[in-house]
């Protein structure tokens, strides 16, 4: 009788162990399927290998060039105006707001920085957490303009 | 006896266990094989990054250091309806108005969603191409004038935005403007030249085509119209009050537009619609791939920043302002996948990517440029 009990206990142990092993294997196969889809979907955000700089944004850079080439309300090219004054006027800031909010999604936080003096262009503030894209153009040896966009 | 029993039982248990271990080993090996197979069997999906790279490449080609390449857009004001061109005779004014119609229609043509639209118009014998069909309708509707007078101070669009001075049909009907849109039936501001043309094309002509292309009987004359003839018939209406010979009259204007707009409507002319000058050629893009069908599509839309508007529809941000100009290249059929993708991404459809940037034209007019790219390649990326 004792021997039969021991056999039943041993069999139960192995049956349960088998079920657990099969369960783990099934979960692993399922996970590898999901993982392959996630890992193998190559996109520009996740694939630093495809872009030398992970946060590089060519369209943002193009827009910044475009903004600097635009004439301000006084008819002066913004690039030359910044070069002369070493700062950005309120009118130019307003234009930057219109330009950069229209090329980005509504929910983004956008800031422009001239010589490290940062001005927020949107109501939403930049946060320490979250992915930021930024592009910088050197105006001359001492000054630079930077645009920062956070999703 | 006892020892013998245990000894026998132990051997049996060992044998059962070794079979069991063998089975477990097999199951675990199968599981590992399955995992490796599943992981490495699914392809790398590079469509999104290919689309993004294509957008970057096209943006570099369109705008160099913030200035739009003049081969794409020299000056956005050439395409708007500010009516700066002047004319003194009716014929000159018709010419100016006709050129503006062609410019507007060719800008919206890719958005209409009808494949081989020019070919279908031509093969039916109604016109040389779609733009010329609209010219023929405008000729019949308003003699190609938007205002009461053909011009004032040389401006053929002096009335644009002023309903009092916009050309109105005689009689009780409230049809206004270049395309004579009936405001009793359609909710539109007919005083706006561009809005009237876009509405007439999109909401009347093309809608009538979609609804009646299979064929419909025009009861007053018992004539049966299909395809573009049905669309033309629908433009005038299917009721008793219209012009019974409207379709024939519009088609009869083919000669008029051929004579007056040979650059657009001469036999054999296909308007490249300012859109399809070939982005692939201009930007050195190579659309060839290992598959027979074209696997790529790229579209570039230009918008004037001054009237740029977006709106949120079902959680998606959509541009609601009017296009200034459009270019496209590649397989147009992929475009419909982009429209579906706005709702949900399907694995086996082509992947669409979108990007917007800002630039200025040669006269320093601010322009927003939207680039849409679609990459198919589902056989290698999603199967």
CSV table of N, CA and C in Angstrom, one decimal, chain B residues 16-131:
chain,number,residue,atom,x,y,z
B,16,UNK,N,11.3,3.1,-17.0
B,16,UNK,CA,10.2,4.0,-17.2
B,16,UNK,C,10.8,5.5,-17.2
B,17,UNK,N,11.6,5.7,-16.2
B,17,UNK,CA,12.2,7.1,-16.1
B,17,UNK,C,13.1,7.4,-17.3
B,18,UNK,N,13.9,6.4,-17.8
B,18,UNK,CA,14.7,6.8,-18.9
B,18,UNK,C,13.9,7.1,-20.2
B,19,UNK,N,12.8,6.4,-20.4
B,19,UNK,CA,11.9,6.7,-21.5
B,19,UNK,C,11.3,8.1,-21.3
B,20,UNK,N,10.9,8.3,-20.0
B,20,UNK,CA,10.3,9.6,-19.7
B,20,UNK,C,11.3,10.8,-20.1
B,21,UNK,N,12.6,10.6,-19.6
B,21,UNK,CA,13.6,11.6,-19.8
B,21,UNK,C,13.9,11.8,-21.3
B,22,UNK,N,13.8,10.7,-22.0
B,22,UNK,CA,14.0,10.8,-23.5
B,22,UNK,C,12.9,11.6,-24.1
B,23,UNK,N,11.6,11.4,-23.6
B,23,UNK,CA,10.5,12.2,-24.1
B,23,UNK,C,10.7,13.6,-23.8
B,24,UNK,N,11.1,13.9,-22.5
B,24,UNK,CA,11.3,15.3,-22.1
B,24,UNK,C,12.4,16.0,-22.9
B,25,UNK,N,13.4,15.2,-23.2
B,25,UNK,CA,14.5,15.8,-24.0
B,25,UNK,C,14.0,16.1,-25.4
B,26,UNK,N,13.2,15.2,-25.9
B,26,UNK,CA,12.6,15.5,-27.2
B,26,UNK,C,11.7,16.7,-27.2
B,27,UNK,N,10.9,16.8,-26.2
B,27,UNK,CA,10.0,18.0,-26.1
B,27,UNK,C,10.8,19.3,-26.0
B,28,UNK,N,11.8,19.3,-25.1
B,28,UNK,CA,12.6,20.5,-24.9
B,28,UNK,C,13.3,20.8,-26.2
B,29,UNK,N,13.9,19.8,-26.9
B,29,UNK,CA,14.6,20.1,-28.2
B,29,UNK,C,13.6,20.7,-29.2
B,30,UNK,N,12.4,20.1,-29.2
B,30,UNK,CA,11.4,20.6,-30.2
B,30,UNK,C,11.1,22.0,-29.9
B,31,UNK,N,10.9,22.3,-28.6
B,31,UNK,CA,10.6,23.7,-28.1
B,31,UNK,C,11.7,24.7,-28.6
B,32,UNK,N,13.0,24.3,-28.3
B,32,UNK,CA,14.1,25.2,-28.7
B,32,UNK,C,14.1,25.4,-30.2
B,33,UNK,N,13.9,24.3,-31.0
B,33,UNK,CA,13.8,24.3,-32.4
B,33,UNK,C,12.7,25.3,-32.9
B,34,UNK,N,11.6,25.1,-32.2
B,34,UNK,CA,10.4,26.0,-32.5
B,34,UNK,C,10.7,27.5,-32.3
B,35,UNK,N,11.3,27.7,-31.2
B,35,UNK,CA,11.7,29.1,-30.8
B,35,UNK,C,12.6,29.7,-31.9
B,36,UNK,N,13.7,29.0,-32.2
B,36,UNK,CA,14.7,29.5,-33.2
B,36,UNK,C,14.0,29.6,-34.5
B,37,UNK,N,13.2,28.7,-34.9
B,37,UNK,CA,12.5,28.7,-36.2
B,37,UNK,C,11.6,29.9,-36.3
B,38,UNK,N,10.8,30.1,-35.3
B,38,UNK,CA,9.8,31.2,-35.3
B,38,UNK,C,10.6,32.6,-35.3
B,39,UNK,N,11.7,32.7,-34.5
B,39,UNK,CA,12.4,33.9,-34.4
B,39,UNK,C,13.1,34.3,-35.8
B,40,UNK,N,13.8,33.3,-36.3
B,40,UNK,CA,14.6,33.6,-37.5
B,40,UNK,C,13.8,33.5,-38.8
B,41,UNK,N,12.6,32.9,-38.7
B,41,UNK,CA,11.7,32.8,-39.9
B,41,UNK,C,11.1,34.1,-40.3
B,42,UNK,N,10.8,34.9,-39.3
B,42,UNK,CA,10.1,36.2,-39.6
B,42,UNK,C,11.2,37.2,-40.2
B,43,UNK,N,10.8,37.9,-41.3
B,43,UNK,CA,11.8,38.8,-41.9
B,43,UNK,C,12.0,40.1,-41.2
B,44,UNK,N,13.1,40.7,-41.5
B,44,UNK,CA,13.3,42.1,-41.0
B,44,UNK,C,12.4,43.0,-41.7
B,45,UNK,N,11.6,43.8,-41.0
B,45,UNK,CA,10.7,44.7,-41.7
B,45,UNK,C,11.4,46.1,-41.8
B,46,UNK,N,12.0,46.4,-43.0
B,46,UNK,CA,12.7,47.6,-43.2
B,46,UNK,C,11.9,48.7,-43.9
B,47,UNK,N,10.6,48.4,-44.1
B,47,UNK,CA,9.8,49.3,-44.9
B,47,UNK,C,9.8,50.7,-44.3
B,48,UNK,N,9.6,50.8,-43.0
B,48,UNK,CA,9.5,52.1,-42.4
B,48,UNK,C,10.7,52.9,-42.5
B,49,UNK,N,11.8,52.3,-42.3
B,49,UNK,CA,13.1,53.1,-42.4
B,49,UNK,C,13.4,53.4,-43.8
B,50,UNK,N,13.0,52.5,-44.7
B,50,UNK,CA,13.2,52.8,-46.2
B,50,UNK,C,12.4,54.0,-46.6
B,51,UNK,N,11.1,54.0,-46.1
B,51,UNK,CA,10.2,55.2,-46.3
B,51,UNK,C,10.8,56.5,-45.7
B,52,UNK,N,11.4,56.4,-44.5
B,52,UNK,CA,12.0,57.5,-43.9
B,52,UNK,C,13.2,58.0,-44.6
B,53,UNK,N,14.0,57.1,-45.1
B,53,UNK,CA,15.2,57.5,-45.9
B,53,UNK,C,14.8,58.1,-47.2
B,54,UNK,N,13.7,57.6,-47.8
B,54,UNK,CA,13.2,58.2,-49.0
B,54,UNK,C,12.7,59.6,-48.8
B,55,UNK,N,12.0,59.9,-47.7
B,55,UNK,CA,11.5,61.2,-47.3
B,55,UNK,C,12.8,62.1,-47.1
B,56,UNK,N,13.8,61.7,-46.4
B,56,UNK,CA,15.0,62.5,-46.2
B,56,UNK,C,15.6,62.9,-47.5
B,57,UNK,N,15.7,61.8,-48.4
B,57,UNK,CA,16.4,62.1,-49.7
B,57,UNK,C,15.6,63.1,-50.5
B,58,UNK,N,14.3,62.9,-50.5
B,58,UNK,CA,13.4,63.8,-51.3
B,58,UNK,C,13.5,65.3,-50.7
B,59,UNK,N,13.5,65.3,-49.4
B,59,UNK,CA,13.5,66.7,-48.8
B,59,UNK,C,14.8,67.4,-49.1
B,60,UNK,N,15.9,66.6,-49.1
B,60,UNK,CA,17.2,67.2,-49.5
B,60,UNK,C,17.2,67.8,-50.9
B,61,UNK,N,16.5,67.0,-51.8
B,61,UNK,CA,16.4,67.4,-53.2
B,61,UNK,C,15.5,68.6,-53.4
B,62,UNK,N,14.4,68.6,-52.7
B,62,UNK,CA,13.4,69.7,-52.9
B,62,UNK,C,14.0,71.1,-52.3
B,63,UNK,N,14.6,71.0,-51.1
B,63,UNK,CA,15.0,72.2,-50.4
B,63,UNK,C,16.5,72.1,-50.1
B,64,UNK,N,17.2,73.1,-50.6
B,64,UNK,CA,18.6,73.1,-50.3
B,64,UNK,C,18.9,74.3,-49.4
B,65,UNK,N,19.3,74.0,-48.2
B,65,UNK,CA,19.6,75.0,-47.2
B,65,UNK,C,18.5,76.0,-47.0
B,66,UNK,N,17.3,75.5,-46.9
B,66,UNK,CA,16.1,76.3,-46.6
B,66,UNK,C,15.4,76.9,-47.8
B,67,UNK,N,16.0,76.8,-49.0
B,67,UNK,CA,15.4,77.4,-50.2
B,67,UNK,C,14.9,76.3,-51.2
B,68,UNK,N,13.6,76.4,-51.6
B,68,UNK,CA,13.0,75.4,-52.5
B,68,UNK,C,13.7,75.4,-53.8
B,69,UNK,N,14.0,74.3,-54.3
B,69,UNK,CA,14.6,74.2,-55.7
B,69,UNK,C,13.5,74.6,-56.7
B,70,UNK,N,13.9,75.7,-57.5
B,70,UNK,CA,12.9,76.2,-58.4
B,70,UNK,C,12.2,75.2,-59.4
B,71,UNK,N,12.9,74.1,-59.7
B,71,UNK,CA,12.2,73.2,-60.6
B,71,UNK,C,11.0,72.6,-60.0
B,72,UNK,N,10.9,72.6,-58.7
B,72,UNK,CA,9.7,72.1,-58.0
B,72,UNK,C,8.6,73.2,-57.8
B,73,UNK,N,9.1,74.3,-57.3
B,73,UNK,CA,8.2,75.4,-57.0
B,73,UNK,C,9.0,76.7,-57.0
B,74,UNK,N,8.7,77.5,-58.1
B,74,UNK,CA,9.5,78.8,-58.2
B,74,UNK,C,8.9,79.8,-57.3
B,75,UNK,N,7.5,79.9,-57.3
B,75,UNK,CA,6.9,80.9,-56.5
B,75,UNK,C,5.4,80.5,-56.3
B,76,UNK,N,5.0,80.4,-55.0
B,76,UNK,CA,3.7,79.9,-54.7
B,76,UNK,C,2.6,80.8,-55.3
B,77,UNK,N,2.9,82.0,-55.5
B,77,UNK,CA,1.9,83.0,-55.9
B,77,UNK,C,1.5,82.7,-57.4
B,78,UNK,N,2.3,82.0,-58.1
B,78,UNK,CA,1.9,81.7,-59.5
B,78,UNK,C,0.7,80.7,-59.5
B,79,UNK,N,0.5,80.0,-58.4
B,79,UNK,CA,-0.6,79.0,-58.4
B,79,UNK,C,-1.8,79.5,-57.7
B,80,UNK,N,-1.8,80.6,-57.0
B,80,UNK,CA,-3.0,81.0,-56.3
B,80,UNK,C,-3.9,81.8,-57.2
B,81,UNK,N,-5.0,82.3,-56.6
B,81,UNK,CA,-6.0,82.9,-57.4
B,81,UNK,C,-6.0,84.4,-57.1
B,82,UNK,N,-4.8,85.0,-56.9
B,82,UNK,CA,-4.8,86.4,-56.6
B,82,UNK,C,-5.0,87.3,-57.9
B,83,UNK,N,-5.0,86.7,-59.0
B,83,UNK,CA,-5.4,87.3,-60.3
B,83,UNK,C,-4.5,88.5,-60.6
B,84,UNK,N,-3.3,88.3,-60.5
B,84,UNK,CA,-2.3,89.4,-60.9
B,84,UNK,C,-2.1,89.5,-62.4
B,85,UNK,N,-2.4,88.4,-63.1
B,85,UNK,CA,-2.2,88.5,-64.6
B,85,UNK,C,-3.3,89.4,-65.1
B,86,UNK,N,-3.0,90.2,-66.1
B,86,UNK,CA,-4.0,91.1,-66.7
B,86,UNK,C,-4.4,90.7,-68.1
B,87,UNK,N,-5.6,91.2,-68.5
B,87,UNK,CA,-6.1,90.9,-69.8
B,87,UNK,C,-6.9,92.1,-70.3
B,88,UNK,N,-7.0,92.2,-71.6
B,88,UNK,CA,-7.9,93.3,-72.1
B,88,UNK,C,-9.0,92.8,-72.9
B,89,UNK,N,-8.8,91.7,-73.6
B,89,UNK,CA,-9.9,91.2,-74.4
B,89,UNK,C,-10.5,89.9,-73.7
B,90,UNK,N,-11.7,89.6,-74.2
B,90,UNK,CA,-12.4,88.4,-73.6
B,90,UNK,C,-11.5,87.1,-73.8
B,91,UNK,N,-10.9,87.0,-74.9
B,91,UNK,CA,-10.1,85.8,-75.2
B,91,UNK,C,-8.9,85.7,-74.3
B,92,UNK,N,-8.3,86.9,-74.1
B,92,UNK,CA,-7.1,86.9,-73.2
B,92,UNK,C,-7.5,86.5,-71.8
B,93,UNK,N,-8.7,87.0,-71.4
B,93,UNK,CA,-9.1,86.7,-70.0
B,93,UNK,C,-9.5,85.2,-69.9
B,94,UNK,N,-10.1,84.7,-70.9
B,94,UNK,CA,-10.4,83.3,-70.9
B,94,UNK,C,-9.2,82.4,-70.8
B,95,UNK,N,-8.1,82.9,-71.5
B,95,UNK,CA,-6.8,82.2,-71.5
B,95,UNK,C,-6.3,82.2,-70.0
B,96,UNK,N,-6.3,83.3,-69.4
B,96,UNK,CA,-5.7,83.4,-68.0
B,96,UNK,C,-6.6,82.5,-67.1
B,97,UNK,N,-7.9,82.6,-67.2
B,97,UNK,CA,-8.8,81.9,-66.3
B,97,UNK,C,-8.5,80.4,-66.6
B,98,UNK,N,-8.5,80.0,-67.8
B,98,UNK,CA,-8.3,78.6,-68.2
B,98,UNK,C,-7.0,78.0,-67.6
B,99,UNK,N,-5.9,78.8,-67.7
B,99,UNK,CA,-4.6,78.3,-67.2
B,99,UNK,C,-4.7,78.1,-65.7
B,100,UNK,N,-5.5,79.0,-65.0
B,100,UNK,CA,-5.6,78.9,-63.6
B,100,UNK,C,-6.5,77.6,-63.2
B,101,UNK,N,-7.5,77.4,-64.1
B,101,UNK,CA,-8.3,76.1,-63.9
B,101,UNK,C,-7.4,74.9,-64.0
B,102,UNK,N,-6.6,74.9,-65.0
B,102,UNK,CA,-5.7,73.7,-65.3
B,102,UNK,C,-4.8,73.5,-64.1
B,103,UNK,N,-4.2,74.6,-63.6
B,103,UNK,CA,-3.3,74.6,-62.4
B,103,UNK,C,-4.0,74.0,-61.2
B,104,UNK,N,-5.2,74.5,-60.9
B,104,UNK,CA,-5.9,74.0,-59.7
B,104,UNK,C,-6.3,72.6,-59.9
B,105,UNK,N,-6.9,72.2,-61.0
B,105,UNK,CA,-7.4,70.8,-61.3
B,105,UNK,C,-6.2,69.8,-61.2
B,106,UNK,N,-5.1,70.2,-61.8
B,106,UNK,CA,-3.9,69.3,-61.8
B,106,UNK,C,-3.4,69.1,-60.4
B,107,UNK,N,-3.5,70.1,-59.6
B,107,UNK,CA,-3.0,70.0,-58.2
B,107,UNK,C,-3.9,69.0,-57.4
B,108,UNK,N,-5.2,69.0,-57.7
B,108,UNK,CA,-6.1,68.1,-56.9
B,108,UNK,C,-6.3,66.7,-57.6
B,109,UNK,N,-5.9,66.6,-58.8
B,109,UNK,CA,-6.1,65.4,-59.5
B,109,UNK,C,-5.6,64.1,-58.8
B,110,UNK,N,-4.4,64.1,-58.2
B,110,UNK,CA,-4.0,62.9,-57.6
B,110,UNK,C,-4.8,62.5,-56.4
B,111,UNK,N,-5.5,63.5,-55.8
B,111,UNK,CA,-6.3,63.3,-54.6
B,111,UNK,C,-7.7,62.7,-54.9
B,112,UNK,N,-8.0,62.6,-56.2
B,112,UNK,CA,-9.4,62.2,-56.6
B,112,UNK,C,-9.5,60.7,-56.5
B,113,UNK,N,-8.4,60.0,-56.5
B,113,UNK,CA,-8.5,58.5,-56.3
B,113,UNK,C,-9.0,57.7,-57.5
B,114,UNK,N,-8.9,58.3,-58.7
B,114,UNK,CA,-9.3,57.6,-59.9
B,114,UNK,C,-8.1,57.2,-60.7
B,115,UNK,N,-7.8,56.0,-60.8
B,115,UNK,CA,-6.6,55.6,-61.5
B,115,UNK,C,-6.8,55.8,-63.0
B,116,UNK,N,-5.7,56.1,-63.7
B,116,UNK,CA,-5.7,56.4,-65.2
B,116,UNK,C,-6.9,57.3,-65.6
B,117,UNK,N,-7.0,58.4,-64.8
B,117,UNK,CA,-8.2,59.3,-65.1
B,117,UNK,C,-8.1,59.9,-66.5
B,118,UNK,N,-6.9,60.3,-66.9
B,118,UNK,CA,-6.8,60.9,-68.2
B,118,UNK,C,-7.1,59.9,-69.3
B,119,UNK,N,-6.6,58.7,-69.1
B,119,UNK,CA,-6.8,57.7,-70.1
B,119,UNK,C,-8.3,57.4,-70.3
B,120,UNK,N,-9.0,57.3,-69.1
B,120,UNK,CA,-10.4,57.0,-69.2
B,120,UNK,C,-11.2,58.1,-69.9
B,121,UNK,N,-10.8,59.4,-69.6
B,121,UNK,CA,-11.5,60.5,-70.2
B,121,UNK,C,-11.3,60.5,-71.8
B,122,UNK,N,-10.0,60.2,-72.1
B,122,UNK,CA,-9.7,60.2,-73.5
B,122,UNK,C,-10.3,59.0,-74.3
B,123,UNK,N,-10.3,57.9,-73.7
B,123,UNK,CA,-10.8,56.7,-74.4
B,123,UNK,C,-12.3,56.7,-74.6
B,124,UNK,N,-12.9,57.5,-73.8
B,124,UNK,CA,-14.4,57.7,-73.9
B,124,UNK,C,-14.7,58.7,-75.0
B,125,UNK,N,-13.7,59.5,-75.4
B,125,UNK,CA,-13.9,60.5,-76.4
B,125,UNK,C,-14.6,61.7,-75.9
B,126,UNK,N,-14.5,62.0,-74.6
B,126,UNK,CA,-15.2,63.3,-74.2
B,126,UNK,C,-14.2,64.4,-74.1
B,127,UNK,N,-12.9,64.1,-73.9
B,127,UNK,CA,-11.9,65.2,-73.9
B,127,UNK,C,-10.5,64.6,-74.0
B,128,UNK,N,-9.5,65.5,-74.1
B,128,UNK,CA,-8.1,65.0,-74.3
B,128,UNK,C,-7.6,64.5,-72.9
B,129,UNK,N,-7.9,65.1,-71.9
B,129,UNK,CA,-7.5,64.7,-70.5
B,129,UNK,C,-8.5,65.3,-69.5
B,130,UNK,N,-8.3,65.0,-68.2
B,130,UNK,CA,-9.2,65.5,-67.2
B,130,UNK,C,-9.3,67.0,-67.1
B,131,UNK,N,-8.1,67.6,-67.1
B,131,UNK,CA,-8.1,69.1,-67.0
B,131,UNK,C,-8.9,69.8,-68.1
